[in-house]
Coordinates of C-alpha atoms and ligand atoms in Angstrom, one line a residue:
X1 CA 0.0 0.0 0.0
X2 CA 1.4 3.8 -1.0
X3 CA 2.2 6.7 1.3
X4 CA -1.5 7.9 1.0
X5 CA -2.9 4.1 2.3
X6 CA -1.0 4.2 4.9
X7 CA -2.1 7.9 5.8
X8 CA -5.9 7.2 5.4
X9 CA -5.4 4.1 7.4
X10 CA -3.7 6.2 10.3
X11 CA -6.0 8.5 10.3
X12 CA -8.8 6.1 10.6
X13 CA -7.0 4.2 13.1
X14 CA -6.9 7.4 15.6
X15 CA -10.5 7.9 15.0
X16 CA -12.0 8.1 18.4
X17 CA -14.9 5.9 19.2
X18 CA -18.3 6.9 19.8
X19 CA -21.5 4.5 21.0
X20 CA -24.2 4.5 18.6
X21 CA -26.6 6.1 21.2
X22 CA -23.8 9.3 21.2
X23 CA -23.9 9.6 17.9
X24 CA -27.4 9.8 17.5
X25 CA -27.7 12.5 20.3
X26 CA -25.0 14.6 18.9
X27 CA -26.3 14.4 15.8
X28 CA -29.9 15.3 14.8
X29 CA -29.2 15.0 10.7
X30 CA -27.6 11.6 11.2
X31 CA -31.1 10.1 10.3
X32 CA -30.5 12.0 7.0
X33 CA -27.2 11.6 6.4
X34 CA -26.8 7.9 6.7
X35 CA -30.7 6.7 5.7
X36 CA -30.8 7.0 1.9
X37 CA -33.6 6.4 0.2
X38 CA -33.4 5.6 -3.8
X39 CA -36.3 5.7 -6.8
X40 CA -35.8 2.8 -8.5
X41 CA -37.8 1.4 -11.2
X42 CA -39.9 -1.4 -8.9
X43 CA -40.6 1.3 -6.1
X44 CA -38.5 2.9 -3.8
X45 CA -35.5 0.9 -1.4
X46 CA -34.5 2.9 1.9
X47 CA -30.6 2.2 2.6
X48 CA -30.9 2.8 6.6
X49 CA -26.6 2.4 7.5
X50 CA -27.9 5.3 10.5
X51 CA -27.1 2.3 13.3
X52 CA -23.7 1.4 11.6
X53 CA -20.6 3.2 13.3
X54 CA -20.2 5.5 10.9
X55 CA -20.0 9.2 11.5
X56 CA -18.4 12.1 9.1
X57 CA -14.9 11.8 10.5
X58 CA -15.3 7.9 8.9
X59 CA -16.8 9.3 5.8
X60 CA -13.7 11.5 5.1
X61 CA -11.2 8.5 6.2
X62 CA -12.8 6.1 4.0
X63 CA -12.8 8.5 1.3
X64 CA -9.5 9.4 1.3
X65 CA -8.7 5.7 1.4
X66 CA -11.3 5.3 -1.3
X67 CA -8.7 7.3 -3.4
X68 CA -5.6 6.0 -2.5
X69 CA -7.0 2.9 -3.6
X70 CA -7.8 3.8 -6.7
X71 CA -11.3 3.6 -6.0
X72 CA -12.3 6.0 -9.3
X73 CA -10.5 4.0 -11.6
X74 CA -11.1 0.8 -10.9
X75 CA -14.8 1.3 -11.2
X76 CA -14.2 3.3 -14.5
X77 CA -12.2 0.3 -15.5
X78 CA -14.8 -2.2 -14.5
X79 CA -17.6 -0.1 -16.4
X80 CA -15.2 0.2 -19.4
X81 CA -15.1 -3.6 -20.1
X82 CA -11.6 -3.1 -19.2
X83 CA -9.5 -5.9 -17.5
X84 CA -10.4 -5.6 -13.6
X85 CA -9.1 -9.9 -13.5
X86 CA -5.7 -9.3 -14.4
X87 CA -5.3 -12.8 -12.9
X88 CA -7.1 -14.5 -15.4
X89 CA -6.6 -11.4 -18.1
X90 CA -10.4 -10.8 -18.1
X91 CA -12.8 -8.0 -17.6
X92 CA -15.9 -8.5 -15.9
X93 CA -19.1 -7.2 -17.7
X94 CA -22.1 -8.2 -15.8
X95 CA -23.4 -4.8 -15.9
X96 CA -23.1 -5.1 -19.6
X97 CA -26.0 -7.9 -18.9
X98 CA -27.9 -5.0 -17.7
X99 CA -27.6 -2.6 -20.5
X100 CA -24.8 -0.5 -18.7
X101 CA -21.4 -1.1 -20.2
X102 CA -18.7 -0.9 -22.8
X103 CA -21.2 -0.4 -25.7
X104 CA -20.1 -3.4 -27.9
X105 CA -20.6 -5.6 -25.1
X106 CA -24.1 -4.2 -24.0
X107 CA -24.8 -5.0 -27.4
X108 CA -23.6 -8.3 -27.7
X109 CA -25.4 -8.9 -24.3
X110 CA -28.8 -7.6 -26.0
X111 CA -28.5 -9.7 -29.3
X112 CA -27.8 -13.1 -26.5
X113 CA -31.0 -11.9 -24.6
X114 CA -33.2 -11.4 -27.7
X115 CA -32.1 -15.2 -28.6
X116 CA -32.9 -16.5 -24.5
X117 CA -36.2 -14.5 -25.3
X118 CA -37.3 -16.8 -28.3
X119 CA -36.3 -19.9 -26.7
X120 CA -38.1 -18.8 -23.4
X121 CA -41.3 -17.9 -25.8
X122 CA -41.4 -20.3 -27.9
X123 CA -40.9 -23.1 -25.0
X124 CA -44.2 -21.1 -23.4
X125 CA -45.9 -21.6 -26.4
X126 CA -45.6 -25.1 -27.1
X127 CA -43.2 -25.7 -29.6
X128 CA -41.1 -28.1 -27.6
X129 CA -44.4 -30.1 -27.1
X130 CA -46.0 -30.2 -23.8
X131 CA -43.3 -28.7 -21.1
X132 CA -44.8 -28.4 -17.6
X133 CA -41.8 -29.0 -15.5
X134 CA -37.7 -28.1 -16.3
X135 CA -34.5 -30.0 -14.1
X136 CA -31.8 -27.2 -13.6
X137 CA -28.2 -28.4 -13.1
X138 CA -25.6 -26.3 -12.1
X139 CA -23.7 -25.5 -9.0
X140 CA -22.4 -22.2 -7.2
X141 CA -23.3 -19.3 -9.5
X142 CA -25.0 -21.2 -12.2
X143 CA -27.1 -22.1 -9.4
X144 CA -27.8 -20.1 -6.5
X145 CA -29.1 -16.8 -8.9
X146 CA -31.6 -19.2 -10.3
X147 CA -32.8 -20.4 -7.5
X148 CA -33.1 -17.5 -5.8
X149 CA -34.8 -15.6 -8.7
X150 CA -37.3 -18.5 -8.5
X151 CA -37.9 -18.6 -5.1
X152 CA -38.6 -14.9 -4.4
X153 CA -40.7 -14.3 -8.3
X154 CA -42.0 -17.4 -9.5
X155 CA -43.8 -18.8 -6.1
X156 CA -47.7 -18.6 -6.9
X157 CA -48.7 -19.5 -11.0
X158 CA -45.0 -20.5 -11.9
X159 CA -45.3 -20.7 -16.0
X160 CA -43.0 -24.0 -15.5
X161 CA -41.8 -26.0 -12.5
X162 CA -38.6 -25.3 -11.8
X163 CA -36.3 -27.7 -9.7
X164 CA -32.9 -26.7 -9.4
X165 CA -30.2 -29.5 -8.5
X166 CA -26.9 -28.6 -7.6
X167 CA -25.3 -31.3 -4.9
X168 CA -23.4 -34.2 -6.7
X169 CA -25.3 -36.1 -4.2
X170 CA -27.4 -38.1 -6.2
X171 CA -30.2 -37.6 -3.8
X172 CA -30.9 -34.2 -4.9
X173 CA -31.3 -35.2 -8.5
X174 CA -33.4 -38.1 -7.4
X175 CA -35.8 -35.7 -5.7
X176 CA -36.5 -33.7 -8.5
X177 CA -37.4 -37.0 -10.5
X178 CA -39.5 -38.1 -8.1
X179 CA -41.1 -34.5 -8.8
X180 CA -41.0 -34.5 -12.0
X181 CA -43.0 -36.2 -15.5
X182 CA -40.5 -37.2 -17.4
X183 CA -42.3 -36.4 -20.9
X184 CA -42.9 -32.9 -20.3
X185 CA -39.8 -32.3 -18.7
X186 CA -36.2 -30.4 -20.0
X187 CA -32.9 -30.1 -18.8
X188 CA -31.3 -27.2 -18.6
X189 CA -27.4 -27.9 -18.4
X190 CA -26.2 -25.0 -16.8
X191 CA -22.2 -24.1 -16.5
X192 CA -19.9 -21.4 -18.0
X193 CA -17.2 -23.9 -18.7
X194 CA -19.1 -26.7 -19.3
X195 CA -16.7 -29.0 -17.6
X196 CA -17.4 -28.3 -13.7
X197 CA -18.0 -32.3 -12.3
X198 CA -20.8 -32.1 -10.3
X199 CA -22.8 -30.6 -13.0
X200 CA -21.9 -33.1 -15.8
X201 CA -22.3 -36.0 -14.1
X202 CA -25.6 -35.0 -12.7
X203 CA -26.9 -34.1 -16.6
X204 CA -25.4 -37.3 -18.0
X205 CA -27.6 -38.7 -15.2
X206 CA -30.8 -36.6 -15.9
X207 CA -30.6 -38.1 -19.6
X208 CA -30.4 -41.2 -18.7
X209 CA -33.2 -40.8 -16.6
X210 CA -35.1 -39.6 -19.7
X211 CA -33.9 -42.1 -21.7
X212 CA -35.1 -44.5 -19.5
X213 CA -38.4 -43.4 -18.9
X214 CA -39.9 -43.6 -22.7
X215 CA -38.2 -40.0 -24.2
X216 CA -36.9 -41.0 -27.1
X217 CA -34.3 -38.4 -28.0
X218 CA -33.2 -37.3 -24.7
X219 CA -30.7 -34.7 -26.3
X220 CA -33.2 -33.1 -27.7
X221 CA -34.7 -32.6 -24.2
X222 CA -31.4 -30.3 -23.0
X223 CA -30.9 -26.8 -23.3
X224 CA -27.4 -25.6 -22.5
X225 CA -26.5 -22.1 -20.5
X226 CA -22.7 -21.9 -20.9
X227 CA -19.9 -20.1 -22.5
X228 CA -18.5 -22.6 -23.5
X229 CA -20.5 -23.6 -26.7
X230 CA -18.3 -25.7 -28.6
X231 CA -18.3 -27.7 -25.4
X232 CA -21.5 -28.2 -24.9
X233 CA -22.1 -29.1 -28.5
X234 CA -19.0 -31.9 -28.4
X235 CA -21.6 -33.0 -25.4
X236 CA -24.4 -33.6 -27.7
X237 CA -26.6 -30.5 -27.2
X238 CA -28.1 -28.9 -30.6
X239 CA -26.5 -25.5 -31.6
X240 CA -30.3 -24.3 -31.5
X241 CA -30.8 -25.2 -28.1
X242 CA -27.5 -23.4 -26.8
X243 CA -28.6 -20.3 -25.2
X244 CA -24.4 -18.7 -24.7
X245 CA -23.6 -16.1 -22.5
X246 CA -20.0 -13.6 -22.9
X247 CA -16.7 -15.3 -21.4
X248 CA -16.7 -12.0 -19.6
X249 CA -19.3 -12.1 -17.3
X250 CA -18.0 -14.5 -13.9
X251 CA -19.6 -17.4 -12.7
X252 CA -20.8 -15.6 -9.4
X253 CA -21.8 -12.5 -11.4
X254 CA -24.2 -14.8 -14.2
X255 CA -27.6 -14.5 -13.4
X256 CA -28.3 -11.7 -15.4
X257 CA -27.1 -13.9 -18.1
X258 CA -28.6 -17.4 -19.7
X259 CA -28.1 -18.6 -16.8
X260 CA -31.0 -16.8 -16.0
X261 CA -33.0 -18.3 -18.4
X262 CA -34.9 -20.6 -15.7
X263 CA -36.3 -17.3 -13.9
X264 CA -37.0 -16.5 -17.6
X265 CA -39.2 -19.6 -17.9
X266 CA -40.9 -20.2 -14.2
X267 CA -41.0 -16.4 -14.2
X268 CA -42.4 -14.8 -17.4
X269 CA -39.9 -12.9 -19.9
X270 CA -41.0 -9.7 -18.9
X271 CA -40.4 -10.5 -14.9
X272 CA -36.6 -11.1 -15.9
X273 CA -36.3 -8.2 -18.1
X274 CA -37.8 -6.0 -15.1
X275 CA -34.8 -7.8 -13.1
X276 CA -32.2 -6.6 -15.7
X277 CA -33.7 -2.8 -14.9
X278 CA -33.7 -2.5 -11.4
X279 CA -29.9 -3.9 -12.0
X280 CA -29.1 -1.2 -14.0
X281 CA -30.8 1.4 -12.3
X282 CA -28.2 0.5 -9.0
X283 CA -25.4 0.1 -11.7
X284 CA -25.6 3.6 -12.7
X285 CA -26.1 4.9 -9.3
X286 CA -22.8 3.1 -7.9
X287 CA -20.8 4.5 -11.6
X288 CA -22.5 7.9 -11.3
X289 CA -22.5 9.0 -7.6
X290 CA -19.5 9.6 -5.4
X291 CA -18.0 9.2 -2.0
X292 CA -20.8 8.3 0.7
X293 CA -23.8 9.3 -1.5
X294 CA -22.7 6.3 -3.3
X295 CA -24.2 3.6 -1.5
X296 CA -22.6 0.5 -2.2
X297 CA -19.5 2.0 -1.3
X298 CA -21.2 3.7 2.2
X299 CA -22.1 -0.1 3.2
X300 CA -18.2 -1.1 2.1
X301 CA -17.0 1.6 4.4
X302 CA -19.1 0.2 6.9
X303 CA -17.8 -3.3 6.0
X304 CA -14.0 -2.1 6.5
X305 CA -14.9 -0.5 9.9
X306 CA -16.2 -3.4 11.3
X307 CA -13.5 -5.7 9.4
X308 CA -10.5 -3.5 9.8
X309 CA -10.9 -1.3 12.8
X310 CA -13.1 -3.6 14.8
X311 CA -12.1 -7.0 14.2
X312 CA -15.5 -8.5 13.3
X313 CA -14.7 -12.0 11.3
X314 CA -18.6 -12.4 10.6
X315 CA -21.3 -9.9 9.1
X316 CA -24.8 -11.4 9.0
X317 CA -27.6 -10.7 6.6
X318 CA -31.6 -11.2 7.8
X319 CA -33.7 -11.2 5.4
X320 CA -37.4 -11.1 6.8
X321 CA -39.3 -12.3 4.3
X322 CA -39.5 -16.1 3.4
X323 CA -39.1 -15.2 -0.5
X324 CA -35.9 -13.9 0.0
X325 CA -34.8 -16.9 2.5
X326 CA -32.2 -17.7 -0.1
X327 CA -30.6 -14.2 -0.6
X328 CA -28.3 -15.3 2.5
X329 CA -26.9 -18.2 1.2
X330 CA -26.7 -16.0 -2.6
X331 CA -24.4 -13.5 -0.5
X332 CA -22.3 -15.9 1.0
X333 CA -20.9 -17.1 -2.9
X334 CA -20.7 -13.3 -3.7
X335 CA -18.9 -12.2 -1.1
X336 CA -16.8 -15.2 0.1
X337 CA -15.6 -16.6 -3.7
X338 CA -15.0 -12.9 -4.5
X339 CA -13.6 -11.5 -1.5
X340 CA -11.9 -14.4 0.6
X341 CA -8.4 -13.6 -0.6
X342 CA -5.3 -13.0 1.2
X343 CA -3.0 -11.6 -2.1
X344 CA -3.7 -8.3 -2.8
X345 CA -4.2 -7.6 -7.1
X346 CA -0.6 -6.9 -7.4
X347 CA 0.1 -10.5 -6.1
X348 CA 1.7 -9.3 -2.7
X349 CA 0.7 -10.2 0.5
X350 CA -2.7 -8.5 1.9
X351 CA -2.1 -6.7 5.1
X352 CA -4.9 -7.1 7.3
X353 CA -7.7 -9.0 6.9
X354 CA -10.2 -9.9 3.6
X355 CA -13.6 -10.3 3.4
X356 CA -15.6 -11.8 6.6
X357 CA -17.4 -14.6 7.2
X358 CA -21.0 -14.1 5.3
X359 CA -23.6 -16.1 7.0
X360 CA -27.3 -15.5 7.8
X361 CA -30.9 -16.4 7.6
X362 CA -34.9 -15.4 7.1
X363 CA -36.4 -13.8 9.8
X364 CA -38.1 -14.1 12.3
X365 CA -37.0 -18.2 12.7
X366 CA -32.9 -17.0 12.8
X367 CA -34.4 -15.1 16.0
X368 CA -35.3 -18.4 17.6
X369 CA -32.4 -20.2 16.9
X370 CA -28.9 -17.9 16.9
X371 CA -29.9 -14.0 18.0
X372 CA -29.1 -15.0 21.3
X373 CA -25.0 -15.0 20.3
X374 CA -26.0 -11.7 18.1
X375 CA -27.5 -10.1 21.6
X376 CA -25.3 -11.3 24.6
X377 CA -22.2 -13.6 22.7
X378 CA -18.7 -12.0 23.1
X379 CA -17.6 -11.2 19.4
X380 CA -19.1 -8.3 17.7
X381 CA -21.3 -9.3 14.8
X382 CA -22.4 -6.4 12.1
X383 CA -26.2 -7.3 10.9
X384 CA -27.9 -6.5 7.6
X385 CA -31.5 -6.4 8.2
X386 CA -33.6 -6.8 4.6
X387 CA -37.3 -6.6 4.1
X388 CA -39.9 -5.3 2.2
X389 CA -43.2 -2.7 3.0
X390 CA -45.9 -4.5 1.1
X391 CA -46.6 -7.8 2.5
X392 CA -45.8 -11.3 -0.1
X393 CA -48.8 -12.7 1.4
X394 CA -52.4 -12.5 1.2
X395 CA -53.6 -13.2 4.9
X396 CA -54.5 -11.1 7.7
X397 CA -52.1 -8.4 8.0
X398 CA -51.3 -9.0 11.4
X399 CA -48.9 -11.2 10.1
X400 CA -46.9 -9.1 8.0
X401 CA -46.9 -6.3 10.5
X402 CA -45.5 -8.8 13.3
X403 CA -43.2 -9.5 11.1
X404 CA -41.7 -6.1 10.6
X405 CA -42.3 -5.3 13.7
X406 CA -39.4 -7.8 14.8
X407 CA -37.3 -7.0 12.2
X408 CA -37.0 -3.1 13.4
X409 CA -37.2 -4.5 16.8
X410 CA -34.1 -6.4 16.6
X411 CA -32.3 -3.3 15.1
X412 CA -33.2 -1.3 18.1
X413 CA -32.6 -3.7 20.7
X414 CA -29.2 -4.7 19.5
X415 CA -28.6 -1.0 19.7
X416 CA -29.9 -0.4 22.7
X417 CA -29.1 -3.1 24.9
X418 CA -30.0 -3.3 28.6
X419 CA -28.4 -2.5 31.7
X420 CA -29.3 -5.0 34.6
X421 CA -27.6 -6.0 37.4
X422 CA -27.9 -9.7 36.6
X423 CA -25.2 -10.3 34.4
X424 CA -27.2 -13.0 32.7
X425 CA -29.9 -10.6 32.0
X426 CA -28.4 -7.6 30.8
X427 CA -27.3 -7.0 26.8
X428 CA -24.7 -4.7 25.8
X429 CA -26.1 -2.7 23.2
X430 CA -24.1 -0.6 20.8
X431 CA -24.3 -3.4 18.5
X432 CA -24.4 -2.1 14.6
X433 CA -27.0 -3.0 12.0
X434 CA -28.3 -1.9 8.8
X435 CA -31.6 -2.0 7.2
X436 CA -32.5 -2.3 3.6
X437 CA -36.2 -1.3 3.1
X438 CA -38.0 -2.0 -0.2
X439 CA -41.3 -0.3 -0.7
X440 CA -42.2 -3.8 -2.3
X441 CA -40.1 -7.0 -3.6
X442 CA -40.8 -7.6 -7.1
X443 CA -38.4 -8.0 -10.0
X444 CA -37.0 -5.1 -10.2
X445 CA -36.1 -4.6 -6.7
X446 CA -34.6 -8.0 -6.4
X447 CA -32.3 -6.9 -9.4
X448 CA -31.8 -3.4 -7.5
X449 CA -31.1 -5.5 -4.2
X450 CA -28.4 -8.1 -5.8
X451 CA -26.8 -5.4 -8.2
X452 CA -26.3 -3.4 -4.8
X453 CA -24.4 -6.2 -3.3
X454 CA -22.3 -7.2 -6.3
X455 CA -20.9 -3.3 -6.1
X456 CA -20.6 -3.1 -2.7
X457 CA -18.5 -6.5 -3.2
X458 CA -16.4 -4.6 -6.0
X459 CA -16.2 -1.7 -3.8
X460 CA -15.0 -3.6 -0.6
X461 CA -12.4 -5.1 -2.7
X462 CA -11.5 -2.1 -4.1
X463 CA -10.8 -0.8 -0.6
X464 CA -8.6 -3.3 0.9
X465 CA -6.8 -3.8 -2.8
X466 CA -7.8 -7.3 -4.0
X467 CA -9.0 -8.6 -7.1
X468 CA -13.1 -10.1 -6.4
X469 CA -12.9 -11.6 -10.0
X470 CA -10.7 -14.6 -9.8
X471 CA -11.1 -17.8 -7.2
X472 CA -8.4 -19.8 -7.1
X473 CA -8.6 -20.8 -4.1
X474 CA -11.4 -23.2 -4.8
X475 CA -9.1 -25.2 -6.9
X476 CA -6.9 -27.6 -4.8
X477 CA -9.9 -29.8 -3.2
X478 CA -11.1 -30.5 -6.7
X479 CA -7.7 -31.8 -7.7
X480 CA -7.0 -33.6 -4.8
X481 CA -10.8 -35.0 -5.2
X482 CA -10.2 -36.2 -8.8
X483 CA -6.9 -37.5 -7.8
X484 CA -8.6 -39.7 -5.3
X485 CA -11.4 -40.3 -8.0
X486 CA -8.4 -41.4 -10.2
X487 CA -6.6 -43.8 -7.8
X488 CA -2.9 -44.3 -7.3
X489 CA -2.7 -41.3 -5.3
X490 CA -1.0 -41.1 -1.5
X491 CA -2.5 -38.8 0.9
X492 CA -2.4 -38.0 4.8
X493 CA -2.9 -40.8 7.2
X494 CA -6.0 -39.1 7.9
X495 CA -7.6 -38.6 4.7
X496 CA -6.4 -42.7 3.8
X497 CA -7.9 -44.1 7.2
X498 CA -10.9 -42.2 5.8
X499 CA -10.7 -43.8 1.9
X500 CA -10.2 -47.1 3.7
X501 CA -13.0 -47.0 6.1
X502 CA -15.0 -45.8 3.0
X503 CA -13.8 -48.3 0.5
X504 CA -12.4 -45.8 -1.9
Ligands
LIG601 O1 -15.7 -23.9 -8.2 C1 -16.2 -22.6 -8.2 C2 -16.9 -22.2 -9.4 O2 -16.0 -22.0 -10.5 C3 -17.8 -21.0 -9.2 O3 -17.1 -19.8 -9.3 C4 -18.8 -21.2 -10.2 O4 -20.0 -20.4 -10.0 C5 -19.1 -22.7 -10.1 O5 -17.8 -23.2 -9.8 C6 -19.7 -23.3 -11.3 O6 -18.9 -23.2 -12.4 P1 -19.5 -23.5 -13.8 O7 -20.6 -22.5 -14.1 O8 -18.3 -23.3 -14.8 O9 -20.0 -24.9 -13.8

């Protein structure tokens, strides 16, 4: 890190340390200053980082880190289809996906979309034959976007039923049989290099499941989300029925891409497209706003202060509402493959520490089951709070206004705390959170909601000088597993007592 890192970091360091309760009493704007509320295209979101720790004196710290870092650059660069992987050589143009990008890649993106949007159609309107139910395969990225796009859009008067298998276990993949007819079904093979085990094992099982079950050309069954084409047609799948998506855009970063096309078809065309503009509307807020006002990088300098200057090795993210029950496990990819690094983007040692633990749950059950640790537990654990204004549900209201009310609740009770003179009784307090408030969850606030994350990803790396765009670091179990796979191999006495006792 330069003369001017080290500067901001001093400065941020010497930064004295005010409760949460002080700063809201000796500040009557903070409300205003730190709870942000953006128009987007699916109704308003409310960005509420008021009970984070962050007061001006951080704001002007982070930003002059923000600059040292090359904060301005690197987002122009990442905007500019320019390489932001230099690991791997690649840019990373997901927001191309979304219409905001280098413009020959935003075009490129389009002319892909127009050709997922005839296949989507035409698959709604019967020219593969009867389709009523579709097996997804794919793991990580190619497979937590989907399901989460489905689970939060497609719940009530789904256009197809969607299962999405992931786990090489082959009890997932039995479960959607068991689920599923076998004439009306497809298979959407779902992998940007079309080569990642679990996923091709589990399709070569899903057409043999076909085949065995009276469809006569199982091939012609698949549909492949890759970008990796001339892969996927060495595997047998017709050119017609290859939906590609740009080497560009990451695996973690590919929902906005084919691999979308499941949303596409539980979901309605027009639901995903409405995804793809609430994206776009947060892309150009993070590439057009600056310093705090931008919001994904507020919530990174919130991120840093907890990660840096506190030592928090956690943050957790609520969401309280059950359609967004899988946005936890969504964030824990983003964050952790992107951000779990400890080389720095000019390959030297990173000096302090990278991204934290990512965990969460839905609301209210997490209360019942791990708040306890959040309330009275001795490490400090940053909370992101997520829900939405309009209810999901149709029954009494009670429910949904219960509902919030427990979600604010725990915001201002982990804030507050409680003195008592039992020790067992009494909570801390000053314990951070932040809430993101959507007017209502729909399509385009989901888009708004993950696109917001993905920067706020970018911008954290950007802060602590790593690259979120590579992941090697996923790489060595998978050798070592097809090693073992292969045979011949000699291991730890460990891991052989284990192969032995397994019979492998
Ligand atoms: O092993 C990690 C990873 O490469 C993820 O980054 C990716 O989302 C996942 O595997 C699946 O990869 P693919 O889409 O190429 O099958």
């Amino acid at each position: 890190m330069d003369q001017a890192g080290q500067s901001a970091w001093q400065r941020l360091r010497a930064l004295p340390r005010p409760k949460l309760s002080e700063l809201f009493a000796a500040d009557g704007e903070r409300l205003d200053q730190f709870a942000t509320k953006l128009d987007l295209p699916g109704g308003a979101i409310r960005f509420d980082w008021s009970k984070t720790h962050l007061d001006s004196a951080h704001l002007a710290g982070f930003a002059e880190l923000a600059e040292a870092m090359g904060f301005a650059e690197r987002r122009a660069a990442l905007f500019a289809g320019a390489v932001v992987n230099p690991s791997e050589g690649r840019a990373a143009e997901h927001t191309a996906e979304r219409g905001v990008g280098k413009d020959s890649s935003v075009e490129e993106a389009a002319a892909l979309h127009e050709r997922m949007r005839l296949l989507v159609e035409a698959i709604h309107a019967g020219v593969l034959g009867d389709v009523r139910h579709l097996i997804h395969i794919g793991i990580g990225g190619s497979a937590l976007g989907p399901a989460l796009g489905i689970d939060a859009l497609a719940r009530d008067g789904a256009l197809c039923d969607v299962h999405v298998v992931s786990n090489i276990d082959g009890c997932a993949l039995e479960a959607a049989f068991a689920a599923c007819d076998p004439a009306t079904t497809l298979v959407a093979v779902a992998s940007k290099t079309f080569t990642t085990t679990e996923t091709m094992i589990n399709a070569a099982s899903a057409l043999a499941w076909l085949g065995s079950n009276g469809v006569d050309d199982a091939y012609g069954r698949v549909i492949a989300l890759t970008a990796a084409p001339d892969k996927a047609v060495e595997w047998g799948v017709d050119e017609t029925r290859i939906l590609p998506f740009p080497e560009s855009v990451g695996g973690r970063y590919s929902l906005w891409s084919s691999i979308g096309f499941p949303i596409a078809l539980a979901a309605g065309w027009d639901a995903f497209a409405e995804i793809l503009k609430g994206a776009a509307a947060i892309d150009r807020h993070f590439r057009d706003s600056n310093g705090a006002d931008n919001l994904p990088l507020r919530a990174a300098f919130a991120d840093v202060l907890y990660t840096h200057l506190r030592g928090c090795q956690t943050r957790a993210c609520f969401a309280y509402d059950e359609r967004l029950r899988l946005l936890p496990s969504y964030l824990q990819q983003l964050e952790m493959e992107s951000n779990g690094k400890s080389a720095t983007i000019d390959g030297k040692p990173l000096e302090g520490s990278s991204a934290p633990i990512t965990w969460g749950g839905v609301g209210t059950d997490a209360q019942h089951a791990v708040f306890q640790l959040l309330h009275q537990g001795t490490v400090l654990v940053p909370v992101d709070f997520i829900a939405a204004i309009q209810p999901g549900d149709d029954l009494d209201p009670a429910h949904h206004r219960n509902l919030l009310a427990n979600c604010f609740g725990q915001g201002a009770a982990l804030m507050a705390g409680r003195e008592s003179a039992d020790r067992a009784r009494a909570y801390p307090g000053d314990r951070p959170s932040a809430t993101i408030l959507c007017d209502a969850l729909n399509p385009a606030t989901l888009g708004a909601l993950i696109a917001f994350h993905e920067h706020r990803t970018f911008a954290n790396a950007v802060l602590i000088g790593i690259n979120p765009f590579d992941q090697f670091g996923v790489e060595l179990g998978k050798e070592i597993a097809k090693s073992i796979e292969k045979g011949g191999a000699r291991f730890d006495p460990s891991t052989e007592a284990l192969l032995q006792a397994a019979g492998i």
